[in-house]
Coordinates of C-alpha atoms in Angstrom, one line a residue:
X1 CA -18.6 48.2 49.0
X2 CA -20.3 45.0 48.0
X3 CA -19.2 41.9 49.8
X4 CA -19.2 38.4 48.5
X5 CA -19.9 35.7 51.1
X6 CA -18.4 32.3 50.6
X7 CA -20.2 29.6 52.6
X8 CA -18.3 26.4 53.4
X9 CA -20.1 23.1 53.1
X10 CA -21.0 21.5 56.4
X11 CA -18.4 19.0 57.6
X12 CA -21.1 16.2 57.6
X13 CA -21.8 16.9 53.9
X14 CA -18.1 17.0 53.0
X15 CA -17.6 13.7 54.9
X16 CA -20.0 12.1 52.5
X17 CA -18.8 13.8 49.3
X18 CA -15.0 13.6 49.5
X19 CA -14.8 9.8 49.8
X20 CA -17.0 9.5 46.7
X21 CA -14.8 12.0 44.8
X22 CA -11.7 10.1 45.8
X23 CA -13.2 6.8 44.7
X24 CA -14.2 8.3 41.4
X25 CA -10.6 9.5 40.9
X26 CA -9.2 6.2 41.8
X27 CA -11.4 4.3 39.4
X28 CA -11.0 5.4 35.8
X29 CA -14.1 5.2 33.6
X30 CA -14.4 2.0 31.5
X31 CA -12.9 2.2 28.0
X32 CA -15.2 3.3 25.2
X33 CA -16.5 0.7 22.8
X34 CA -14.0 0.0 20.1
X35 CA -14.9 1.4 16.6
X36 CA -13.7 -0.3 13.4
X37 CA -10.6 1.2 11.9
X38 CA -11.0 2.4 8.3
X39 CA -7.6 2.0 6.8
X40 CA -7.0 4.3 3.8
X41 CA -7.2 2.9 0.3
X42 CA -3.7 1.9 -1.0
X43 CA -2.3 0.1 -4.0
X44 CA 1.1 -1.4 -4.8
X45 CA 2.8 -1.9 -8.1
X46 CA 6.3 -2.2 -9.6
X47 CA 8.0 -0.6 -12.6
X48 CA 9.9 -2.8 -15.1
X49 CA 13.2 -1.7 -13.6
X50 CA 12.2 -3.1 -10.2
X51 CA 11.2 0.2 -8.4
X52 CA 8.3 -0.6 -6.1
X53 CA 5.5 2.0 -5.9
X54 CA 3.1 2.3 -3.0
X55 CA 0.2 4.8 -3.3
X56 CA -2.1 5.9 -0.4
X57 CA -5.0 7.8 -1.8
X58 CA -6.9 10.5 0.1
X59 CA -8.6 13.5 -1.4
X60 CA -9.6 15.3 1.7
X61 CA -6.9 18.0 1.3
X62 CA -5.1 19.2 -1.8
X63 CA -1.7 18.0 -0.7
X64 CA 0.7 15.3 -2.0
X65 CA 3.7 13.7 -0.3
X66 CA 6.5 11.8 -2.1
X67 CA 9.0 9.7 -0.2
X68 CA 11.7 7.7 -2.0
X69 CA 13.1 5.1 0.4
X70 CA 16.5 3.6 -0.3
X71 CA 16.9 0.5 1.8
X72 CA 20.4 1.3 2.8
X73 CA 20.9 3.4 6.0
X74 CA 23.7 4.0 8.4
X75 CA 24.0 0.2 8.9
X76 CA 25.2 0.1 5.3
X77 CA 28.2 2.3 6.0
X78 CA 31.5 0.6 5.2
X79 CA 33.3 -0.1 8.4
X80 CA 36.0 2.4 7.5
X81 CA 33.6 5.1 6.3
X82 CA 31.1 5.4 9.2
X83 CA 28.8 8.3 8.5
X84 CA 28.8 8.2 4.7
X85 CA 25.1 7.4 4.4
X86 CA 24.2 10.4 6.5
X87 CA 26.6 12.5 4.4
X88 CA 25.0 11.3 1.2
X89 CA 21.5 12.2 2.5
X90 CA 22.7 15.6 3.6
X91 CA 24.1 16.3 0.1
X92 CA 21.2 15.1 -2.1
X93 CA 19.5 18.5 -2.4
X94 CA 22.8 20.5 -2.5
X95 CA 23.2 20.4 -6.3
X96 CA 22.4 18.2 -9.3
X97 CA 23.5 18.2 -12.9
X98 CA 20.6 20.6 -13.7
X99 CA 20.2 22.8 -10.5
X100 CA 22.3 24.3 -7.8
X101 CA 21.4 24.1 -4.1
X102 CA 19.9 27.6 -4.3
X103 CA 17.8 26.7 -7.4
X104 CA 16.5 23.6 -5.7
X105 CA 15.5 25.5 -2.6
X106 CA 13.9 28.4 -4.5
X107 CA 12.0 26.0 -6.8
X108 CA 10.3 24.0 -4.1
X109 CA 9.8 27.0 -1.7
X110 CA 8.3 29.0 -4.6
X111 CA 5.3 26.6 -4.7
X112 CA 5.0 26.4 -0.9
X113 CA 6.6 22.9 -0.7
X114 CA 9.5 21.4 1.1
X115 CA 12.3 18.9 0.3
X116 CA 14.3 17.0 2.8
X117 CA 16.5 13.9 3.1
X118 CA 17.2 11.8 6.2
X119 CA 18.7 8.5 7.2
X120 CA 18.1 6.0 10.0
X121 CA 19.8 2.6 10.6
X122 CA 18.0 0.8 7.8
X123 CA 16.9 3.4 5.3
X124 CA 17.8 6.6 3.5
X125 CA 14.7 8.7 2.6
X126 CA 14.3 11.7 0.3
X127 CA 11.0 13.5 0.5
X128 CA 9.1 16.2 -1.3
X129 CA 5.8 17.7 -0.1
X130 CA 3.7 20.0 -2.3
X131 CA 0.2 21.1 -3.0
X132 CA -1.3 18.4 -5.3
X133 CA -1.5 20.7 -8.4
X134 CA 2.3 20.8 -8.2
X135 CA 2.7 17.0 -8.3
X136 CA 4.6 16.9 -11.7
X137 CA 7.1 19.4 -10.2
X138 CA 7.5 17.2 -7.1
X139 CA 8.3 14.2 -9.2
X140 CA 10.7 16.2 -11.3
X141 CA 12.6 17.5 -8.2
X142 CA 12.6 14.2 -6.4
X143 CA 14.0 12.3 -9.4
X144 CA 16.6 15.1 -9.9
X145 CA 18.1 14.9 -6.4
X146 CA 17.9 11.1 -6.2
X147 CA 19.2 10.3 -9.7
X148 CA 21.5 13.2 -10.6
X149 CA 23.2 14.6 -7.5
X150 CA 26.7 16.1 -8.0
X151 CA 27.9 16.4 -4.4
X152 CA 29.7 19.7 -4.8
X153 CA 32.9 20.0 -2.8
X154 CA 32.0 23.3 -1.1
X155 CA 28.6 21.9 -0.1
X156 CA 30.2 18.7 1.3
X157 CA 32.3 20.8 3.7
X158 CA 29.3 22.8 4.8
X159 CA 27.3 19.6 5.5
X160 CA 30.4 18.0 7.2
X161 CA 30.6 21.0 9.5
X162 CA 26.9 20.7 10.4
X163 CA 27.1 17.0 11.0
X164 CA 30.2 17.3 13.1
X165 CA 28.5 20.0 15.3
X166 CA 25.4 17.8 15.7
X167 CA 27.5 14.7 16.5
X168 CA 29.6 16.4 19.1
X169 CA 26.5 17.8 20.7
X170 CA 24.9 14.3 20.7
X171 CA 28.0 12.8 22.2
X172 CA 27.7 15.3 25.1
X173 CA 24.3 13.8 26.0
X174 CA 24.4 11.0 28.6
X175 CA 21.3 9.4 27.0
X176 CA 23.1 9.2 23.7
X177 CA 26.3 7.9 25.3
X178 CA 24.2 5.2 27.0
X179 CA 22.4 4.1 23.8
X180 CA 25.6 4.0 21.7
X181 CA 27.4 2.0 24.4
X182 CA 24.4 -0.4 24.6
X183 CA 24.4 -1.0 20.8
X184 CA 28.2 -1.6 20.8
X185 CA 28.0 -4.1 23.6
X186 CA 24.8 -5.8 22.7
X187 CA 25.5 -6.3 19.0
X188 CA 29.3 -6.2 18.9
X189 CA 31.4 -4.2 16.5
X190 CA 31.3 -6.9 13.8
X191 CA 27.5 -6.2 13.5
X192 CA 26.4 -3.1 11.6
X193 CA 24.1 -2.1 14.4
X194 CA 27.0 -2.1 16.8
X195 CA 28.9 0.6 14.9
X196 CA 28.3 4.3 14.9
X197 CA 30.0 7.3 13.3
X198 CA 32.3 9.5 15.4
X199 CA 33.9 12.9 14.6
X200 CA 37.1 11.2 13.2
X201 CA 35.2 9.0 10.7
X202 CA 33.0 11.9 9.5
X203 CA 36.0 14.1 9.1
X204 CA 37.7 11.4 6.9
X205 CA 34.8 11.1 4.4
X206 CA 35.6 12.3 0.9
X207 CA 33.4 13.2 -2.1
X208 CA 34.5 10.0 -3.8
X209 CA 33.2 8.0 -0.8
X210 CA 29.8 9.7 -1.1
X211 CA 29.7 9.1 -4.8
X212 CA 30.6 5.5 -4.4
X213 CA 27.9 4.9 -1.8
X214 CA 25.4 6.5 -4.1
X215 CA 26.4 4.3 -7.1
X216 CA 26.2 1.1 -5.0
X217 CA 23.0 1.7 -3.1
X218 CA 20.8 4.0 -5.3
X219 CA 19.5 1.4 -7.6
X220 CA 15.8 0.9 -8.4
X221 CA 15.6 -2.7 -6.9
X222 CA 16.8 -1.3 -3.6
X223 CA 14.2 1.4 -3.4
X224 CA 10.5 2.1 -2.8
X225 CA 8.6 5.1 -4.0
X226 CA 5.7 6.1 -1.7
X227 CA 3.1 8.6 -2.9
X228 CA 0.3 9.7 -0.6
X229 CA -2.5 12.4 -0.5
X230 CA -4.5 13.9 -3.2
X231 CA -3.4 11.6 -6.0
X232 CA -4.7 8.6 -7.9
X233 CA -2.8 5.4 -8.4
X234 CA -2.9 6.0 -12.2
X235 CA -1.4 9.5 -11.8
X236 CA 1.3 8.2 -9.5
X237 CA 2.3 5.3 -11.8
X238 CA 2.3 7.4 -14.9
X239 CA 4.6 10.0 -13.3
X240 CA 6.8 7.4 -11.7
X241 CA 7.3 5.8 -15.1
X242 CA 8.0 9.2 -16.7
X243 CA 10.5 10.4 -14.1
X244 CA 12.0 7.1 -12.7
X245 CA 11.4 4.7 -15.6
X246 CA 14.9 5.1 -17.0
X247 CA 16.6 4.6 -13.7
X248 CA 18.9 1.7 -14.0
X249 CA 21.3 -0.2 -11.8
X250 CA 22.3 -3.7 -10.6
X251 CA 20.8 -5.9 -7.9
X252 CA 20.1 -4.5 -4.4
X253 CA 23.2 -4.8 -2.1
X254 CA 23.0 -8.0 0.0
X255 CA 22.3 -7.6 3.7
X256 CA 24.9 -9.0 6.1
X257 CA 23.9 -9.3 9.8
X258 CA 26.1 -11.6 11.8
X259 CA 24.7 -13.1 15.0
X260 CA 25.3 -10.8 18.1
X261 CA 27.8 -12.2 20.6
X262 CA 26.4 -14.7 23.1
X263 CA 26.3 -13.5 26.7
X264 CA 26.5 -15.9 29.7
X265 CA 25.6 -13.3 32.3
X266 CA 24.4 -9.8 32.9
X267 CA 27.2 -7.3 32.9
X268 CA 27.4 -3.5 33.7
X269 CA 29.2 -1.2 31.4
X270 CA 29.9 2.0 33.3
X271 CA 30.7 5.1 31.3
X272 CA 32.6 7.5 33.6
X273 CA 31.3 11.1 33.2
X274 CA 33.0 13.1 35.9
X275 CA 30.8 15.4 37.9
X276 CA 27.4 14.1 36.6
X277 CA 24.6 14.8 39.0
X278 CA 22.4 12.2 37.2
X279 CA 23.0 8.7 35.9
X280 CA 21.5 7.4 32.6
X281 CA 20.5 3.8 32.7
X282 CA 20.0 1.6 29.6
X283 CA 19.3 -2.1 30.0
X284 CA 18.6 -4.6 27.2
X285 CA 19.7 -7.2 24.7
X286 CA 19.1 -8.2 21.1
X287 CA 15.4 -8.7 20.4
X288 CA 13.1 -10.0 17.7
X289 CA 13.4 -10.4 13.9
X290 CA 10.8 -8.4 12.0
X291 CA 8.8 -11.4 10.9
X292 CA 8.5 -13.0 14.4
X293 CA 4.8 -14.1 14.8
X294 CA 4.9 -13.2 18.5
X295 CA 5.2 -9.5 17.7
X296 CA 1.7 -8.6 18.8
X297 CA 1.9 -10.5 22.1
X298 CA 5.3 -8.8 22.7
X299 CA 3.7 -5.4 22.1
X300 CA 1.1 -6.1 24.8
X301 CA 3.6 -7.4 27.2
X302 CA 5.8 -4.3 26.7
X303 CA 2.7 -2.1 27.2
X304 CA 2.3 -3.6 30.6
X305 CA 6.0 -3.3 31.3
X306 CA 7.1 0.1 30.1
X307 CA 5.7 1.5 26.9
X308 CA 3.7 4.3 28.4
X309 CA 3.2 6.5 31.5
X310 CA 0.7 3.9 32.8
X311 CA 3.1 1.0 32.6
X312 CA 4.9 -0.6 35.5
X313 CA 8.3 1.0 35.1
X314 CA 6.9 4.4 35.2
X315 CA 4.5 3.7 38.0
X316 CA 7.2 2.1 40.2
X317 CA 10.3 4.1 39.4
X318 CA 8.5 7.4 39.3
X319 CA 5.2 7.0 41.0
X320 CA 6.2 4.9 44.0
X321 CA 9.8 5.9 44.5
X322 CA 10.1 9.4 42.9
X323 CA 13.5 8.4 41.4
X324 CA 12.9 9.7 37.9
X325 CA 10.8 11.8 35.6
X326 CA 10.2 8.9 33.3
X327 CA 11.1 5.3 32.5
X328 CA 10.3 3.5 29.3
X329 CA 11.0 0.2 27.5
X330 CA 10.7 -0.7 23.8
X331 CA 11.3 -3.4 21.2
X332 CA 12.9 -1.9 18.1
X333 CA 12.2 -3.3 14.7
X334 CA 15.1 -3.5 12.3
X335 CA 16.0 -5.5 9.2
X336 CA 18.8 -7.3 11.0
X337 CA 16.9 -7.9 14.2
X338 CA 15.9 -5.3 16.7
X339 CA 16.6 -5.0 20.4
X340 CA 14.8 -4.8 23.7
X341 CA 15.8 -1.9 25.9
X342 CA 14.6 -0.1 29.0
X343 CA 15.9 3.3 29.9
X344 CA 15.6 6.1 32.5
X345 CA 17.6 8.9 34.1
X346 CA 17.9 9.1 37.9
X347 CA 19.7 11.0 40.6
X348 CA 23.3 9.7 41.3
X349 CA 22.3 8.8 44.8
X350 CA 19.7 6.3 43.7
X351 CA 21.6 4.8 40.7
X352 CA 22.0 1.4 42.2
X353 CA 18.5 1.3 43.7
X354 CA 16.9 2.3 40.4
X355 CA 18.9 -0.3 38.4
X356 CA 18.1 -3.0 40.9
X357 CA 14.3 -2.2 40.8
X358 CA 14.4 -2.1 37.0
X359 CA 15.8 -5.6 37.0
X360 CA 13.2 -6.7 39.5
X361 CA 10.4 -5.6 37.2
X362 CA 11.9 -7.5 34.3
X363 CA 12.0 -10.6 36.3
X364 CA 8.6 -10.0 37.8
X365 CA 6.8 -9.9 34.5
X366 CA 8.5 -13.2 33.5
X367 CA 7.5 -14.9 36.7
X368 CA 4.0 -13.7 37.5
X369 CA 0.8 -13.9 35.5
X370 CA -0.4 -10.5 34.4
X371 CA -3.8 -9.6 36.1
X372 CA -6.7 -9.6 33.7
X373 CA -7.5 -5.9 34.4
X374 CA -4.0 -4.8 33.7
X375 CA -4.0 -6.9 30.5
X376 CA -7.3 -5.4 29.3
X377 CA -6.0 -1.9 30.0
X378 CA -2.9 -2.5 28.0
X379 CA -4.7 -4.0 25.0
X380 CA -7.3 -1.2 25.1
X381 CA -4.6 1.4 25.0
X382 CA -2.9 -0.1 22.0
X383 CA -6.1 -0.7 20.0
X384 CA -7.5 2.7 20.8
X385 CA -4.3 4.6 19.9
X386 CA -3.8 2.8 16.6
X387 CA -6.1 4.9 14.5
X388 CA -4.1 8.0 15.5
X389 CA -1.0 6.5 13.9
X390 CA -2.7 6.2 10.5
X391 CA -4.9 9.2 10.7
X392 CA -3.4 11.2 7.8
X393 CA -2.4 9.9 4.4
X394 CA 1.3 10.7 5.2
X395 CA 1.0 8.7 8.5
X396 CA -0.7 5.8 6.8
X397 CA 1.9 5.8 4.0
X398 CA 4.8 5.9 6.5
X399 CA 3.4 3.0 8.5
X400 CA 2.8 1.0 5.4
X401 CA 6.2 1.7 4.0
X402 CA 7.9 0.7 7.2
X403 CA 6.0 -2.6 7.2
X404 CA 6.8 -3.4 3.5
X405 CA 10.4 -2.3 3.8
X406 CA 10.8 -4.9 6.6
X407 CA 9.5 -7.5 4.2
X408 CA 6.2 -7.9 5.9
X409 CA 2.7 -8.2 4.2
X410 CA 0.4 -5.2 4.5
X411 CA -1.9 -7.2 6.7
X412 CA 0.7 -7.1 9.4
X413 CA -0.3 -3.5 9.8
X414 CA -3.9 -3.4 8.7
X415 CA -4.9 -6.2 11.1
X416 CA -3.0 -4.8 14.0
X417 CA -6.0 -4.0 16.2
X418 CA -7.6 -7.5 15.8
X419 CA -4.3 -9.3 16.5
X420 CA -3.6 -7.2 19.6
X421 CA -7.1 -7.8 20.9
X422 CA -6.6 -11.6 20.6
X423 CA -3.6 -11.7 22.9
X424 CA -4.2 -13.6 26.2
X425 CA -2.5 -13.5 29.6
X426 CA -0.9 -16.8 28.8
X427 CA 0.6 -15.3 25.6
X428 CA 2.1 -12.4 27.6
X429 CA 3.6 -14.8 30.2
X430 CA 5.1 -17.0 27.5
X431 CA 6.7 -14.2 25.5
X432 CA 8.0 -12.5 28.6
X433 CA 9.8 -15.7 29.5
X434 CA 11.1 -16.1 25.9
X435 CA 12.1 -12.6 24.9
X436 CA 13.1 -10.9 28.1
X437 CA 16.5 -12.0 29.3
X438 CA 17.5 -9.9 32.3
X439 CA 20.1 -12.4 33.4
X440 CA 21.9 -12.1 30.1
X441 CA 21.4 -8.4 29.6
X442 CA 23.7 -5.5 28.9
X443 CA 23.4 -2.9 31.7
X444 CA 24.8 0.5 30.8
X445 CA 25.2 3.3 33.3
X446 CA 26.5 6.7 32.3
X447 CA 27.4 8.7 35.3
X448 CA 30.2 9.6 37.8
X449 CA 32.0 6.4 38.4
X450 CA 33.6 7.7 41.6
X451 CA 30.1 8.0 43.1
X452 CA 28.4 4.8 41.8
X453 CA 31.0 2.1 41.1
X454 CA 31.1 0.6 44.5
X455 CA 27.3 0.4 44.8
X456 CA 26.9 -1.2 41.4
X457 CA 29.3 -4.1 41.9
X458 CA 26.8 -6.2 44.0
X459 CA 24.4 -6.1 41.1
X460 CA 26.6 -7.4 38.3
X461 CA 30.3 -7.4 37.2
X462 CA 31.3 -3.9 36.1
X463 CA 33.6 -2.7 33.3
X464 CA 34.5 1.1 33.3
X465 CA 34.9 3.2 30.1
X466 CA 35.5 6.9 29.5
X467 CA 33.1 8.9 27.3
X468 CA 35.3 8.0 24.2
X469 CA 34.7 4.3 24.8
X470 CA 38.2 3.6 26.1
X471 CA 38.6 1.2 29.0
X472 CA 39.4 2.8 32.4
X473 CA 41.3 1.2 35.3
X474 CA 39.0 1.8 38.3
X475 CA 42.1 2.3 40.5
X476 CA 42.9 5.5 38.5
X477 CA 39.5 7.1 39.1
X478 CA 39.6 10.5 40.8
X479 CA 36.6 12.5 42.0
X480 CA 35.6 15.5 39.8
X481 CA 38.0 18.3 40.7
X482 CA 40.4 16.0 42.5
X483 CA 44.1 15.9 42.0

């Protein structure tokens, strides 16, 4: 039998090699030289009826993507009809005056394409994706579902059932409970971002409600058609005129965003979830308007704080203490003003420690200058990752559409790398002091109140709610399984 001998390196040799290896691992290689970003060719135009058209041209692959954005999302739900925008999106491809739901699905699938509609807080989007030789069919289908939906009663009940099931599942998630509680407390229920649908509101929506939402919000001056891929601007405009040129309607609905409630101090909102073995933490406050010129400096500051796995929140909460699998922070961008938030999930036993440390890190970045090496690393990451966000025509079109729908010029996106690279340490210190407000923040904890309430009280005043959002008297709390 043949034997294989393994010789171990001499201890003296290892003594010289191992420190060098450790040093190499501790010091990451310097960032590569930045390469210029070649943003795809794009054009903008407008039909006589007010429909804006954005075309991102790229002929590398024979595919085409159509996205019709209606600038009315869930924040446009009437206060007594929360969920109607999502219901409208779910029903767009479930029947028109010319096709049934089955015929729509068979038509688009028959050419290897797809059709989908979705909604977020600010926009409702209907999309059709096809091979580029099917572009006329894509325009025909998109115009059909957007302009001529019939909202069949039987389809409405199917979609309602699906949305109720998804909503109940989401409300069983501690992270979802935390974010919804945060929005309600940070923005207030008078603000559209402070209201969210619940099963009772979705159950009450009627076909007439959906039809009324469609009539009010699906008007050309409230929409943007985005075409990307293997298509020319001339093709896109000709087909847009052919299929959407007769679309009519009044002015775009006016936006109404009242000021969020002023907050004199940080406060904890504890959502009692009996038996939870983890606590979900969500800390923040209202943030920036979309047109704030400090956006780029805030992005760099947040990269240092908590935007990635190399940021401070992750390195401290996970790396140093081992309290969590991940911690992140973000500044959302919304028409009515976004929010700053930092979030993580931790073991119940360290709920108070993690929340306290999170607050320490928010105060630290306000109080201390960011070291140049940390600043350079943050800017390098943001600049180097930007090309990946606009790599495909669909990605570039989505990013451009988001920028334009916020009312910002295209240069706000196309000059992103240069503007990020120009941010200084002084800029970061200034915006941290101006836009991070830990002493006026909403602190949400979703967990077992019987385990954490006493340890949270030294951090900030605490108000307790149940998972339905109803106030709870702390004196009535019973441990899970208790009598």
